[in-house]
Tab-separated table of C-alpha atoms in Angstrom:
chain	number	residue	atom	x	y	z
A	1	UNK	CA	0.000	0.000	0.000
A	2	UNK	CA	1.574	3.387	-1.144
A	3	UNK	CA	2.036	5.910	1.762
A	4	UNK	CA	-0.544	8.301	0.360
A	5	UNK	CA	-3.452	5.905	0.207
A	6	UNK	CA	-2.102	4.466	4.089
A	7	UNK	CA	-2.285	7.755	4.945
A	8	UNK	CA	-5.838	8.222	3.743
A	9	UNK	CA	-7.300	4.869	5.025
A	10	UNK	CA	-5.724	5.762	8.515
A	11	UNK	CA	-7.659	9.092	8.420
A	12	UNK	CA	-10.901	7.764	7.041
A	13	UNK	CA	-10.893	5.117	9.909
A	14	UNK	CA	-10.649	7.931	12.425
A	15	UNK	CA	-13.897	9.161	10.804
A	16	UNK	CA	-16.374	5.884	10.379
A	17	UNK	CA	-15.022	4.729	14.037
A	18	UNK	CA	-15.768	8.224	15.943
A	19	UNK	CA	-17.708	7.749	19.011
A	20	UNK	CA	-19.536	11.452	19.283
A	21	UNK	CA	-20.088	14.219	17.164
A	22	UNK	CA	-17.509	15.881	18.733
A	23	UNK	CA	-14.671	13.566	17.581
A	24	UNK	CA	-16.383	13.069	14.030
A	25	UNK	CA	-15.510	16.870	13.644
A	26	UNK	CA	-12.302	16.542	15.105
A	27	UNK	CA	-11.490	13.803	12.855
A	28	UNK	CA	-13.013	16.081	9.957
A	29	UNK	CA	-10.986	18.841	10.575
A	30	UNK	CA	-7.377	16.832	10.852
A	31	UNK	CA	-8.454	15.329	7.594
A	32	UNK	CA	-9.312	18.415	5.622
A	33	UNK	CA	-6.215	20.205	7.013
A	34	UNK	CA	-4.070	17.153	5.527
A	35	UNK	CA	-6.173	17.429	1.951
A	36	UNK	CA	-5.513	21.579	1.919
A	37	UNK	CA	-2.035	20.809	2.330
A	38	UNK	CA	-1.840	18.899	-0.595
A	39	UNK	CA	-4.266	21.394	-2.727
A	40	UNK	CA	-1.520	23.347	-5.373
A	41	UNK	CA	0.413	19.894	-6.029
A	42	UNK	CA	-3.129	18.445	-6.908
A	43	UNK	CA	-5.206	18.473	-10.172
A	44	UNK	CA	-8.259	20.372	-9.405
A	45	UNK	CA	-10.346	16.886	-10.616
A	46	UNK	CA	-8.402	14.228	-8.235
A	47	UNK	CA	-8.280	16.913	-5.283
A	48	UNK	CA	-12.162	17.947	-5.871
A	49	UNK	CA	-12.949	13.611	-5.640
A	50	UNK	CA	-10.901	13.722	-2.730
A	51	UNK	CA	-12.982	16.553	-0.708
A	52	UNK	CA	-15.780	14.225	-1.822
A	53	UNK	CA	-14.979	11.022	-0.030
A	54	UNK	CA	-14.030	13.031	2.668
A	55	UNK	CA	-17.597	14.695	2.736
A	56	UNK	CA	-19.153	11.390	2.130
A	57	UNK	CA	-17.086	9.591	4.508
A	58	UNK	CA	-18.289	12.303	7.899
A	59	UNK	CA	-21.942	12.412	6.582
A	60	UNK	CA	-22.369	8.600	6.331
A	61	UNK	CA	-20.851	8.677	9.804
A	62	UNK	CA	-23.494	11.484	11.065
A	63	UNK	CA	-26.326	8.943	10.000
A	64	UNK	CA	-24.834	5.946	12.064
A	65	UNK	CA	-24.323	8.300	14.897
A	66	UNK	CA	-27.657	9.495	14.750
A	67	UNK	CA	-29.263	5.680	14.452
A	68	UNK	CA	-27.161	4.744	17.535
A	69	UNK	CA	-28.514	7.815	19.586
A	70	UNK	CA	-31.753	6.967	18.970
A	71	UNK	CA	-30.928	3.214	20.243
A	72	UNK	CA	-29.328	4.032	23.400
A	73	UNK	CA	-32.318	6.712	24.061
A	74	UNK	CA	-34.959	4.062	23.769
A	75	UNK	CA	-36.627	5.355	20.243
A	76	UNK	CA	-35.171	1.929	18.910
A	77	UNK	CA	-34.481	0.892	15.560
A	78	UNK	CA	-35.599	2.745	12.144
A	79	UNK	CA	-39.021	1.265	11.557
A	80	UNK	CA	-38.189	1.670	8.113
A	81	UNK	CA	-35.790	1.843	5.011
A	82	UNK	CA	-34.467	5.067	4.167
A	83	UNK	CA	-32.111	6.686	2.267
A	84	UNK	CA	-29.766	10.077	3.573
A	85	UNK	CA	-29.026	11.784	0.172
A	86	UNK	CA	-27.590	14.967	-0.652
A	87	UNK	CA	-28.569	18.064	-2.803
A	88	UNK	CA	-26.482	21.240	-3.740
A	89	UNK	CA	-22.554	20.905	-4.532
A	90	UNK	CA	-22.628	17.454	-2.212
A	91	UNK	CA	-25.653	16.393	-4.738
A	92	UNK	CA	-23.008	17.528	-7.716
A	93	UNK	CA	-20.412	16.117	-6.366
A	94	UNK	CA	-18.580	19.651	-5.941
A	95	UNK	CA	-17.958	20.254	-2.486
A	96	UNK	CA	-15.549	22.301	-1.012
A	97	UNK	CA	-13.697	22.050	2.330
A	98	UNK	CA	-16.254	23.913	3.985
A	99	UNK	CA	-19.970	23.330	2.073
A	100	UNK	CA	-22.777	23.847	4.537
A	101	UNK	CA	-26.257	21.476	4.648
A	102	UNK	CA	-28.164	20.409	1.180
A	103	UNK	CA	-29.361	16.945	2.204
A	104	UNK	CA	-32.689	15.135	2.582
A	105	UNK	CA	-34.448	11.859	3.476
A	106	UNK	CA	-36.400	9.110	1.653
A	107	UNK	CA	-38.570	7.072	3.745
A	108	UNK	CA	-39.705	3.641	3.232
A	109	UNK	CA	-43.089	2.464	3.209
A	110	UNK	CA	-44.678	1.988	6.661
A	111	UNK	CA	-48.132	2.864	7.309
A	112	UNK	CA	-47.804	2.872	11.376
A	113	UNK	CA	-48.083	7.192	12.214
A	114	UNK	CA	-45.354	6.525	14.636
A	115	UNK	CA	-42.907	5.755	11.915
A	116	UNK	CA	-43.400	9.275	11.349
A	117	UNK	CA	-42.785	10.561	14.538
A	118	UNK	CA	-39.445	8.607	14.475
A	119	UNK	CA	-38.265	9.917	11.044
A	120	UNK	CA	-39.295	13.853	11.835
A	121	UNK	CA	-37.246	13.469	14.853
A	122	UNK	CA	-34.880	11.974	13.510
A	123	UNK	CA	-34.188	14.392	10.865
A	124	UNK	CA	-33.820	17.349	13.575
A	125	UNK	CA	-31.391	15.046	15.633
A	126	UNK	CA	-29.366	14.270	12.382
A	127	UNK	CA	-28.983	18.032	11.080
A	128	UNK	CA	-28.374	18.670	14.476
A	129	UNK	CA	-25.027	16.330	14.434
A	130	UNK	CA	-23.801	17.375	11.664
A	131	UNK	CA	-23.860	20.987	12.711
A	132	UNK	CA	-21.882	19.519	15.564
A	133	UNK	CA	-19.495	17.864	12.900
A	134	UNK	CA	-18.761	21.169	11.247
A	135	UNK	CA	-21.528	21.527	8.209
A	136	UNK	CA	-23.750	24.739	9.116
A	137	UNK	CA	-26.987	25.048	8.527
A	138	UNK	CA	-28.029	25.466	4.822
A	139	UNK	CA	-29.170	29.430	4.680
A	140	UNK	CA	-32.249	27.821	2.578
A	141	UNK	CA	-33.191	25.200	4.642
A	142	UNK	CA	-32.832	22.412	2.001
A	143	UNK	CA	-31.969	20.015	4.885
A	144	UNK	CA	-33.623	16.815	7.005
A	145	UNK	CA	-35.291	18.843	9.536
A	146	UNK	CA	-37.284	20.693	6.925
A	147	UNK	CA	-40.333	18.384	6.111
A	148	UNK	CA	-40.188	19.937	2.406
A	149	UNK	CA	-37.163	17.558	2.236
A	150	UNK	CA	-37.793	14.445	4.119
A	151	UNK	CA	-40.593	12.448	3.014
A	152	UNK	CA	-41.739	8.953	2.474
A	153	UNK	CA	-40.685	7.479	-1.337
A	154	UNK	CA	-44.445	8.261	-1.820
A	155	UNK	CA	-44.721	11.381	-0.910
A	156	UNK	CA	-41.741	12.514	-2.904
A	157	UNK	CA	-43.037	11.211	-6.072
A	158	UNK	CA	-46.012	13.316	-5.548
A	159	UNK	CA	-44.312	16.391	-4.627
A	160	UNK	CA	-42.172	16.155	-7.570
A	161	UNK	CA	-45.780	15.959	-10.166
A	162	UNK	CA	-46.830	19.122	-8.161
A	163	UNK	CA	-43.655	21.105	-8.837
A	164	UNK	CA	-44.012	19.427	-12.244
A	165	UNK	CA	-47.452	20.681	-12.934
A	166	UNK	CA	-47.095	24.452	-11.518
A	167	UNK	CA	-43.816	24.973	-12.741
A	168	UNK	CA	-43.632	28.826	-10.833
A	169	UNK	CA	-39.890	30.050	-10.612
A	170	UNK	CA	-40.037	28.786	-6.949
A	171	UNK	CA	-41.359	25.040	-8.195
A	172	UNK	CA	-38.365	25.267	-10.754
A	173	UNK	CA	-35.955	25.962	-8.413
A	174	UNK	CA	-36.977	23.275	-6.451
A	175	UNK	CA	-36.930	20.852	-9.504
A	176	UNK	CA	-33.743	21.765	-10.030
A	177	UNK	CA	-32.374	21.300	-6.756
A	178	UNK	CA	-34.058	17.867	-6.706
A	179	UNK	CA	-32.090	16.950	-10.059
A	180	UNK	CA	-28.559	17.130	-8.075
A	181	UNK	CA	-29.849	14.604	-5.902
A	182	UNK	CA	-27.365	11.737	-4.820
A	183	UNK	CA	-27.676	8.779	-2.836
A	184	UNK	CA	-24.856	8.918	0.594
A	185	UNK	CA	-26.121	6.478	2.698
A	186	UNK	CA	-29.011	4.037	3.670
A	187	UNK	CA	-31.359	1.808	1.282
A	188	UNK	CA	-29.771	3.057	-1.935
A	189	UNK	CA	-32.808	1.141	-4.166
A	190	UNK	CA	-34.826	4.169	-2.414
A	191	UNK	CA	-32.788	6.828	-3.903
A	192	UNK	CA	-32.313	4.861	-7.425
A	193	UNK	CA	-36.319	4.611	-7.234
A	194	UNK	CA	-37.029	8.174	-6.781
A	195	UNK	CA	-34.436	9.525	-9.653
A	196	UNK	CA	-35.511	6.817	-11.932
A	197	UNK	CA	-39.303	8.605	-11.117
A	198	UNK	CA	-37.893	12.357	-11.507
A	199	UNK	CA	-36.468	11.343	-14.734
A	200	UNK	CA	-39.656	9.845	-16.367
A	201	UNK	CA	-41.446	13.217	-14.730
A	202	UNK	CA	-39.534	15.328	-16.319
A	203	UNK	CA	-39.709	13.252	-19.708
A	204	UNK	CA	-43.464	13.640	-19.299
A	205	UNK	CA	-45.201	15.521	-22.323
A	206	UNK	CA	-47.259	18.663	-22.240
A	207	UNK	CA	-48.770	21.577	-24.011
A	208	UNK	CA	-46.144	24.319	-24.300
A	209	UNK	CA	-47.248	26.565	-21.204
A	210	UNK	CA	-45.851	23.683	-19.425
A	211	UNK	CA	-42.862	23.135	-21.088
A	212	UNK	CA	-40.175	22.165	-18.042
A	213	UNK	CA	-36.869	23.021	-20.314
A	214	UNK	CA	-38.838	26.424	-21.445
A	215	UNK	CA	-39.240	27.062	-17.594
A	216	UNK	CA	-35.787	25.712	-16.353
A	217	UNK	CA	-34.473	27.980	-18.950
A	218	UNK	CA	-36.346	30.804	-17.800
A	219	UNK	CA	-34.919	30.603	-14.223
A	220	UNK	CA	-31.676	30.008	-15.971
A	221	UNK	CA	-30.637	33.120	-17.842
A	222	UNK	CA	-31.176	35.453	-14.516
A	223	UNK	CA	-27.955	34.876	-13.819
A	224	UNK	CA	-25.607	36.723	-15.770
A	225	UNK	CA	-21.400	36.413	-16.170
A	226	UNK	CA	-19.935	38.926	-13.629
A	227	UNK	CA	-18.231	40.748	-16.943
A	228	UNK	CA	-18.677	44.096	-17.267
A	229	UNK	CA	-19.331	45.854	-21.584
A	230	UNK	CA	-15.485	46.302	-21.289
A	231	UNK	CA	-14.505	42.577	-20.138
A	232	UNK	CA	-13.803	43.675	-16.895
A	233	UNK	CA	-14.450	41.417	-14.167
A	234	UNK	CA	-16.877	42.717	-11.711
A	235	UNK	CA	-16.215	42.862	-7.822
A	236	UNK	CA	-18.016	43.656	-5.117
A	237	UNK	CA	-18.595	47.312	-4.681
A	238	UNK	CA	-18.979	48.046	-1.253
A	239	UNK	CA	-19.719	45.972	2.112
A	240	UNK	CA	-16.602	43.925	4.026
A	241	UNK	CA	-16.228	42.476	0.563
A	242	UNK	CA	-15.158	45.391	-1.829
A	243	UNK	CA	-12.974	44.810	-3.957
A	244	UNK	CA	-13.694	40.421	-3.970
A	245	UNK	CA	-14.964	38.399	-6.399
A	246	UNK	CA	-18.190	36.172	-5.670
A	247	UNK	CA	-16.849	32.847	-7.031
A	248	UNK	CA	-19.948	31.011	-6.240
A	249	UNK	CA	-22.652	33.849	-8.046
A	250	UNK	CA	-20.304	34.805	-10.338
A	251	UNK	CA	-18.900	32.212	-12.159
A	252	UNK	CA	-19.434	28.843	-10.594
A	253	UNK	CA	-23.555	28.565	-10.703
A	254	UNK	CA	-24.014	29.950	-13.758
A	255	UNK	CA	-22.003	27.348	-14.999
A	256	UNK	CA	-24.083	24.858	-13.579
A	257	UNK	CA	-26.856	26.379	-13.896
A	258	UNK	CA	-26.465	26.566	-17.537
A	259	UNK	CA	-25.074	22.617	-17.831
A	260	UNK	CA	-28.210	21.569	-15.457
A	261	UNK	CA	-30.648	23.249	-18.310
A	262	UNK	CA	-28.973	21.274	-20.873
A	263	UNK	CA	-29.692	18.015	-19.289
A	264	UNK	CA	-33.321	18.722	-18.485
A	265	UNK	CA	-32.937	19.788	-22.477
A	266	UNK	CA	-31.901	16.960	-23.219
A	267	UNK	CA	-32.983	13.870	-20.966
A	268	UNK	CA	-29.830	13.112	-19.101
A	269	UNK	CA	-30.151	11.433	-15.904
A	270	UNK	CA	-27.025	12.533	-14.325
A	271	UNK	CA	-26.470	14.179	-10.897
A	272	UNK	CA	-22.941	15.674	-11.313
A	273	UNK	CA	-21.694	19.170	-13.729
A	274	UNK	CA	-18.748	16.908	-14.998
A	275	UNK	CA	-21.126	13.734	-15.984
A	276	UNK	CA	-23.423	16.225	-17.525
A	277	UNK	CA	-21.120	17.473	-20.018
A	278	UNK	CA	-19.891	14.061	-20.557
A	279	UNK	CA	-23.288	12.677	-21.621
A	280	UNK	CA	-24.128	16.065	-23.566
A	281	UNK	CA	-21.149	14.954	-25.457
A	282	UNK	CA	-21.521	11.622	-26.258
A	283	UNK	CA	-25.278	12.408	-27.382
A	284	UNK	CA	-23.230	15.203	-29.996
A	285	UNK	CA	-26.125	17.752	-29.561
A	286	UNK	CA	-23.733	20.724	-28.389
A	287	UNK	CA	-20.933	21.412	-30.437
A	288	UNK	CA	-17.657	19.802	-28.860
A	289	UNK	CA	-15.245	23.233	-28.447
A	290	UNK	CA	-18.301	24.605	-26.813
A	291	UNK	CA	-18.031	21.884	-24.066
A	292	UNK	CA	-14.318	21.915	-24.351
A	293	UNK	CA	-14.233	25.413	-22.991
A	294	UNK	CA	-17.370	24.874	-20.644
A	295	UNK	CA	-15.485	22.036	-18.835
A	296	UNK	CA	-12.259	24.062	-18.659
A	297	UNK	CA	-14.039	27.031	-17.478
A	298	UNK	CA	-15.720	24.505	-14.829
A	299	UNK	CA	-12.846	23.080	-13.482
A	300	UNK	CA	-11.451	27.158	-13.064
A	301	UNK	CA	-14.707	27.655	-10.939
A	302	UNK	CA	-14.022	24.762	-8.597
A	303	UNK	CA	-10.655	25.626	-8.097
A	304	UNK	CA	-11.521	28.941	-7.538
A	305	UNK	CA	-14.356	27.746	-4.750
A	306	UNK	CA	-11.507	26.653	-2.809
A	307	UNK	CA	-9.457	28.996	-3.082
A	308	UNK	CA	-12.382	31.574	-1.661
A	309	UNK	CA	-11.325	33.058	1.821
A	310	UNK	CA	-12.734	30.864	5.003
A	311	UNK	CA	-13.828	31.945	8.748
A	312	UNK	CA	-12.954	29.541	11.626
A	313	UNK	CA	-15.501	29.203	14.527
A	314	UNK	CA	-16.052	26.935	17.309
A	315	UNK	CA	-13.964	24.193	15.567
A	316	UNK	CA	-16.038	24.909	12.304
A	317	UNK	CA	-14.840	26.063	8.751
A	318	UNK	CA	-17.002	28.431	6.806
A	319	UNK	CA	-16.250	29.355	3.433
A	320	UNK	CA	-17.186	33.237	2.601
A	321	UNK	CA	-17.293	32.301	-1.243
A	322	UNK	CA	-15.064	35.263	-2.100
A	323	UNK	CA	-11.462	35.202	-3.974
A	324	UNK	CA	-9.846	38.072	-1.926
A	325	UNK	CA	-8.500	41.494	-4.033
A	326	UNK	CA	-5.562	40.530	-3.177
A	327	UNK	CA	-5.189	37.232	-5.192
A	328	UNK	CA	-7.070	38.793	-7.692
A	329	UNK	CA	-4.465	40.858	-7.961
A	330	UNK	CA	-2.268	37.865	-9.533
A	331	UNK	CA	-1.649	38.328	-12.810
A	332	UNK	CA	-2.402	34.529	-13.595
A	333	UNK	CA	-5.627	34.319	-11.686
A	334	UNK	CA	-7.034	37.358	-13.089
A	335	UNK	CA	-6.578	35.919	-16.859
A	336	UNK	CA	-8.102	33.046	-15.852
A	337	UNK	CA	-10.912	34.423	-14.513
A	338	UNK	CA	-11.458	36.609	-17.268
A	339	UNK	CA	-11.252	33.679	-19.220
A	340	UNK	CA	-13.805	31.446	-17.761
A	341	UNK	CA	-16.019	34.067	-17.567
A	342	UNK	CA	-15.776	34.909	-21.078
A	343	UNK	CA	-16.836	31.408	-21.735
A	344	UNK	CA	-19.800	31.850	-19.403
A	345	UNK	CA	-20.924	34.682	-21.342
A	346	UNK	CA	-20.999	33.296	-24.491
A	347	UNK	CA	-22.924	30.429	-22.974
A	348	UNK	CA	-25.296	32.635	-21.876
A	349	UNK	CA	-25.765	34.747	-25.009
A	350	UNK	CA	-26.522	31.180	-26.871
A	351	UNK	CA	-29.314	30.339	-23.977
A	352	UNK	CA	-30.920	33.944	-24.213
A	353	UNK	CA	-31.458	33.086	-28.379
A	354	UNK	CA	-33.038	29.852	-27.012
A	355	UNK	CA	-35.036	31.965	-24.736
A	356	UNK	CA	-36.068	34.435	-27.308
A	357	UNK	CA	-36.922	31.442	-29.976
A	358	UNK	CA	-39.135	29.703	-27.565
A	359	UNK	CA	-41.083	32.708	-26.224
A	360	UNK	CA	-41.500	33.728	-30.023
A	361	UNK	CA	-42.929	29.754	-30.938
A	362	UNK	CA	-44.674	30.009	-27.847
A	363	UNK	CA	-46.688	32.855	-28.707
């Protein structure tokens, strides 16, 4: 066994053996500082994979944790199958060091109302650990302690027709943060259920006014490249950011914003940016430089995400999402940047023809 992958199996066992929340962050934090050490000598792919069986490695723990709790308390056993999945960058498989909550439940079927009682609370005591392990609270409560997000297999499949139906920009959003969803731990036939459902609801036919790639692409094109008439990049103007760049708003979403449209476009059943471009380019229907520089600008975005200053606070990491003025003062970063967010642009000056052609077939 090569030293590197010792090194990581010794750290990983820290992790799936901790005993309390309190050690699970511990054993977080030693981890991540070992990763960031090894960050510049890294391609941004193999370090980003990394971060992710990291991520994977504490939140799988969380659940355990949370299921023995609820033993030793007296609550007993889950009276059901579920499944702990993940939405957001964990659902893309694009976390950084320091990515707060996006994560949900699936429930298995059991009639008995006290299953119920058992799963709500057990959704508050889970995002409750893992706010002890270091992952804060997700600022729009896309989490297990939000009922929106933890419901029977059922219930989900229901809830996803609704959006599907109303299609508002809220129900959209919502779509769309159900397409990043990815299985982490539990009954993982729940989670391949439920995205094998999403993908045949969103495959569903209907009269234009409910077009779902018409609406997706509506949401879609709010978001603009944070370039300026003169190719300047464009910084925050005042606040204890001035001067920063918002790596997350600026660059990195509309990137997957505009990827995640393609694949509801398109029909591809695939939770990650990367496999999304993948599958967009095996099915030929985007032209390949186009993806070329998407994927390159991509992979400039996640580096950039974790490269974004960070706050440390009561043993917890929280990223800010800004590149600080001064590293964007770096010649090198700053073409790069401009770079990537050239490609965004012209990205989003193809999807705002789409958007024009379909409101203009539409009417």
């Amino acid at each position: 066994m090569r030293y590197e992958t010792a090194m990581n199996h010794v750290s990983f066992q820290a992790i799936r053996s901790a005993s309390t929340p309190g050690l699970l962050r511990s054993a977080r934090l030693e981890e991540q500082t070992r990763l960031y050490d090894r960050f510049t000598s890294t391609k941004i792919e193999a370090w980003n994979r990394e971060a992710g069986e990291l991520q994977d490695a504490v939140m799988s723990r969380a659940v355990s944790l949370c299921e023995e709790q609820f033993i030793e308390e007296g609550f007993g056993s889950p009276p059901a199958s579920y499944a702990f999945v993940a939405f957001g960058s964990a659902g893309r498989e694009e976390q950084t060091l320091w990515s707060d909550q996006d994560n949900g439940l699936i429930i298995g079927t059991n009639e008995d109302p006290e299953a119920k009682t058992y799963f709500d609370q057990f959704g508050i005591r889970l995002s409750q650990i893992l706010e002890e392990a270091g992952y804060p609270p997700c600022p729009g409560n896309v989490m297990v302690s939000n009922p929106l997000w933890r419901k029977t297999a059922v219930e989900w499949e229901k809830q996803l027709e609704t959006w599907r139906e109303q299609l508002g920009w809220e129900q959209v959003r919502y779509l769309m943060i159900a397409a990043d969803l990815r299985h982490v731990s539990g009954d993982i036939n729940l989670s391949r259920r439920l995205r094998q459902s999403m993908h045949e609801i969103f495959e569903q036919t209907s009269p234009p006014e409910q077009n779902l790639a018409a609406a997706v692409l509506r949401n879609t094109v709010r978001h603009k490249a944070a370039l300026n008439v003169l190719g300047q990049v464009i910084t925050e103007q005042t606040g204890e950011h001035a001067g920063d760049f918002d790596v997350k708003y600026g660059l990195y979403l509309p990137i997957v914003n505009a990827v995640r449209y393609l694949a509801v476009e398109y029909g591809i059943n695939a939770s990650s940016t990367q496999d999304r471009l993948a599958q967009l380019n095996e099915l030929e229907v985007v032209p390949f430089r186009w993806l070329e520089s998407c994927l390159q600008a991509f992979h400039t975005a996640l580096r950039f995400r974790s490269m974004t200053s960070y706050i440390e606070e009561n043993g917890s990491v929280s990223g800010t999402g800004y590149l600080p003025q001064a590293t964007l003062k770096q010649k090198e970063i700053r073409r790069e940047l401009r770079e990537a967010l050239g490609t965004v642009k012209l990205m989003y000056r193809t999807l705002q023809r789409q958007q024009r052609y379909a409101e203009r077939k539409w009417l």
